[in-house]
Amino acid sequence: MRDDFDYDEDLDYSFDDEEEDDDFGMTFEEDLYLMIREKLRDTIQEFKGEHPSLKKLETHVSSFKVNAKNTDDSKFYPLAAKLLLEHIKPLTQDSEEILEIYENMQTDIGRFKNQRAHGHEGEFYLTA
């Protein structure tokens, strides 16, 4: 007796990234960068009351700007994420919490090179 749904025959495992990008109006790189920023913002908001060092991180992150004119999304957003990480790196010496956030962001940033990689999900660096 045959099941009504055969995983090998009935599922299409192909993913057309360009088609998905058109549906939402953003590239994978932009979506990933915005997710990283959102997770960082949400983590700061959630824990800055308990960890005063995160108030300094919040100020530092809010002053972060990227100026990379004439750069397409596939290069701009990975560059922006890397520069953001470098921007907060000096603060990792101030607290263990910022160091943990920094290390967890590195995991997400690694997804720019390997889109199928699983990003960081954790208690102190919130999931989006």
mmCIF file of C-alpha atoms in Angstrom:
data_model
loop_
_atom_site.group_PDB
_atom_site.id
_atom_site.type_symbol
_atom_site.label_atom_id
_atom_site.label_comp_id
_atom_site.label_asym_id
_atom_site.label_seq_id
_atom_site.Cartn_x
_atom_site.Cartn_y
_atom_site.Cartn_z
ATOM 1 C CA MET A 1 0.000 0.000 0.000
ATOM 2 C CA ARG A 2 1.418 3.362 -1.020
ATOM 3 C CA ASP A 3 1.245 6.442 1.192
ATOM 4 C CA ASP A 4 -0.566 9.403 -0.315
ATOM 5 C CA PHE A 5 2.528 11.527 0.213
ATOM 6 C CA ASP A 6 5.909 10.257 -0.892
ATOM 7 C CA TYR A 7 8.651 12.538 0.427
ATOM 8 C CA ASP A 8 11.094 11.687 -2.334
ATOM 9 C CA GLU A 9 8.662 12.201 -5.191
ATOM 10 C CA ASP A 10 6.225 14.797 -3.902
ATOM 11 C CA LEU A 11 8.505 17.366 -2.290
ATOM 12 C CA ASP A 12 10.520 19.780 -4.371
ATOM 13 C CA TYR A 13 13.744 20.449 -2.480
ATOM 14 C CA SER A 14 15.008 23.115 -4.857
ATOM 15 C CA PHE A 15 15.080 26.651 -3.558
ATOM 16 C CA ASP A 16 15.283 29.552 -5.961
ATOM 17 C CA ASP A 17 16.868 32.317 -3.865
ATOM 18 C CA GLU A 18 16.340 34.952 -6.548
ATOM 19 C CA GLU A 19 12.638 34.218 -6.681
ATOM 20 C CA GLU A 20 12.346 34.467 -2.892
ATOM 21 C CA ASP A 21 14.254 37.757 -2.893
ATOM 22 C CA ASP A 22 11.811 39.206 -5.402
ATOM 23 C CA ASP A 23 8.847 38.177 -3.281
ATOM 24 C CA PHE A 24 10.016 40.152 -0.275
ATOM 25 C CA GLY A 25 11.986 42.883 -2.007
ATOM 26 C CA MET A 26 15.231 42.159 -0.164
ATOM 27 C CA THR A 27 18.259 40.002 -0.661
ATOM 28 C CA PHE A 28 19.425 37.247 1.664
ATOM 29 C CA GLU A 29 22.298 39.512 2.757
ATOM 30 C CA GLU A 30 20.002 42.404 3.642
ATOM 31 C CA ASP A 31 17.601 40.124 5.498
ATOM 32 C CA LEU A 32 20.438 38.545 7.473
ATOM 33 C CA TYR A 33 21.986 41.907 8.360
ATOM 34 C CA LEU A 34 18.637 43.282 9.520
ATOM 35 C CA MET A 35 18.081 40.130 11.594
ATOM 36 C CA ILE A 36 21.478 40.596 13.265
ATOM 37 C CA ARG A 37 20.676 44.240 14.036
ATOM 38 C CA GLU A 38 17.249 43.290 15.380
ATOM 39 C CA LYS A 39 18.661 40.554 17.622
ATOM 40 C CA LEU A 40 21.285 42.975 18.915
ATOM 41 C CA ARG A 41 18.700 45.702 19.577
ATOM 42 C CA ASP A 42 16.272 43.300 21.278
ATOM 43 C CA THR A 43 19.026 41.837 23.454
ATOM 44 C CA ILE A 44 20.149 45.288 24.580
ATOM 45 C CA GLN A 45 16.566 46.334 25.368
ATOM 46 C CA GLU A 46 15.846 43.124 27.250
ATOM 47 C CA PHE A 47 18.963 43.064 29.430
ATOM 48 C CA LYS A 48 20.253 46.626 29.814
ATOM 49 C CA GLY A 49 18.368 47.008 33.093
ATOM 50 C CA GLU A 50 20.226 44.045 34.600
ATOM 51 C CA HIS A 51 23.582 44.711 32.923
ATOM 52 C CA PRO A 52 24.610 48.392 32.892
ATOM 53 C CA SER A 53 27.441 47.668 30.438
ATOM 54 C CA LEU A 54 24.778 47.125 27.775
ATOM 55 C CA LYS A 55 23.804 50.797 28.018
ATOM 56 C CA LYS A 56 27.314 51.622 26.805
ATOM 57 C CA LEU A 57 26.899 49.038 24.039
ATOM 58 C CA GLU A 58 23.578 50.628 23.075
ATOM 59 C CA THR A 59 25.211 54.046 22.749
ATOM 60 C CA HIS A 60 28.085 52.558 20.774
ATOM 61 C CA VAL A 61 25.761 50.687 18.386
ATOM 62 C CA SER A 62 23.505 53.700 17.842
ATOM 63 C CA SER A 63 26.524 55.716 16.673
ATOM 64 C CA PHE A 64 27.498 53.063 14.104
ATOM 65 C CA LYS A 65 27.326 54.228 10.484
ATOM 66 C CA VAL A 66 28.499 52.584 7.275
ATOM 67 C CA ASN A 67 29.468 54.542 4.209
ATOM 68 C CA ALA A 68 30.079 52.247 1.275
ATOM 69 C CA LYS A 69 28.656 53.927 -1.814
ATOM 70 C CA ASN A 70 28.245 52.055 -5.088
ATOM 71 C CA THR A 71 28.361 48.665 -3.356
ATOM 72 C CA ASP A 72 25.765 46.035 -4.185
ATOM 73 C CA ASP A 73 23.843 44.196 -1.448
ATOM 74 C CA SER A 74 25.908 41.035 -1.711
ATOM 75 C CA LYS A 75 28.985 42.998 -0.611
ATOM 76 C CA PHE A 76 27.498 45.866 1.402
ATOM 77 C CA TYR A 77 25.625 43.913 4.072
ATOM 78 C CA PRO A 78 28.416 41.438 4.890
ATOM 79 C CA LEU A 79 30.794 44.420 5.081
ATOM 80 C CA ALA A 80 28.379 46.337 7.319
ATOM 81 C CA ALA A 81 28.007 43.336 9.640
ATOM 82 C CA LYS A 82 31.773 42.860 9.850
ATOM 83 C CA LEU A 83 32.306 46.570 10.552
ATOM 84 C CA LEU A 84 29.597 46.516 13.234
ATOM 85 C CA LEU A 85 31.353 43.590 14.881
ATOM 86 C CA GLU A 86 34.684 45.436 14.763
ATOM 87 C CA HIS A 87 32.945 48.550 16.116
ATOM 88 C CA ILE A 88 31.806 46.751 19.259
ATOM 89 C CA LYS A 89 34.930 44.608 19.708
ATOM 90 C CA PRO A 90 36.695 47.111 22.025
ATOM 91 C CA LEU A 91 33.737 46.868 24.424
ATOM 92 C CA THR A 92 34.237 43.118 24.878
ATOM 93 C CA GLN A 93 36.877 43.919 27.482
ATOM 94 C CA ASP A 94 34.284 45.811 29.538
ATOM 95 C CA SER A 95 31.978 42.903 30.313
ATOM 96 C CA GLU A 96 31.375 39.209 29.836
ATOM 97 C CA GLU A 97 27.902 39.964 28.488
ATOM 98 C CA ILE A 98 29.236 42.069 25.627
ATOM 99 C CA LEU A 99 31.845 39.413 24.889
ATOM 100 C CA GLU A 100 29.109 36.781 24.697
ATOM 101 C CA ILE A 101 27.023 38.963 22.375
ATOM 102 C CA TYR A 102 30.091 39.568 20.214
ATOM 103 C CA GLU A 103 30.851 35.863 19.915
ATOM 104 C CA ASN A 104 27.237 34.991 19.161
ATOM 105 C CA MET A 105 27.077 37.672 16.470
ATOM 106 C CA GLN A 106 30.126 36.079 14.844
ATOM 107 C CA THR A 107 28.112 32.879 14.414
ATOM 108 C CA ASP A 108 25.348 34.739 12.600
ATOM 109 C CA ILE A 109 27.813 36.706 10.489
ATOM 110 C CA GLY A 110 29.331 33.418 9.347
ATOM 111 C CA ARG A 111 26.054 32.734 7.570
ATOM 112 C CA PHE A 112 26.961 35.303 4.905
ATOM 113 C CA LYS A 113 29.489 32.793 3.575
ATOM 114 C CA ASN A 114 27.354 29.709 4.152
ATOM 115 C CA GLN A 115 23.678 30.517 3.713
ATOM 116 C CA ARG A 116 22.641 27.091 4.912
ATOM 117 C CA ALA A 117 24.533 27.440 8.201
ATOM 118 C CA HIS A 118 22.453 27.512 11.329
ATOM 119 C CA GLY A 119 22.634 30.895 13.045
ATOM 120 C CA HIS A 120 23.095 31.406 16.740
ATOM 121 C CA GLU A 121 20.051 31.029 18.914
ATOM 122 C CA GLY A 122 20.582 31.694 22.552
ATOM 123 C CA GLU A 123 19.388 33.142 25.775
ATOM 124 C CA PHE A 124 21.577 36.236 25.822
ATOM 125 C CA TYR A 125 21.585 37.009 22.106
ATOM 126 C CA LEU A 126 17.906 36.782 21.384
ATOM 127 C CA THR A 127 16.332 35.042 18.429
ATOM 128 C CA ALA A 128 14.488 37.275 16.024
#
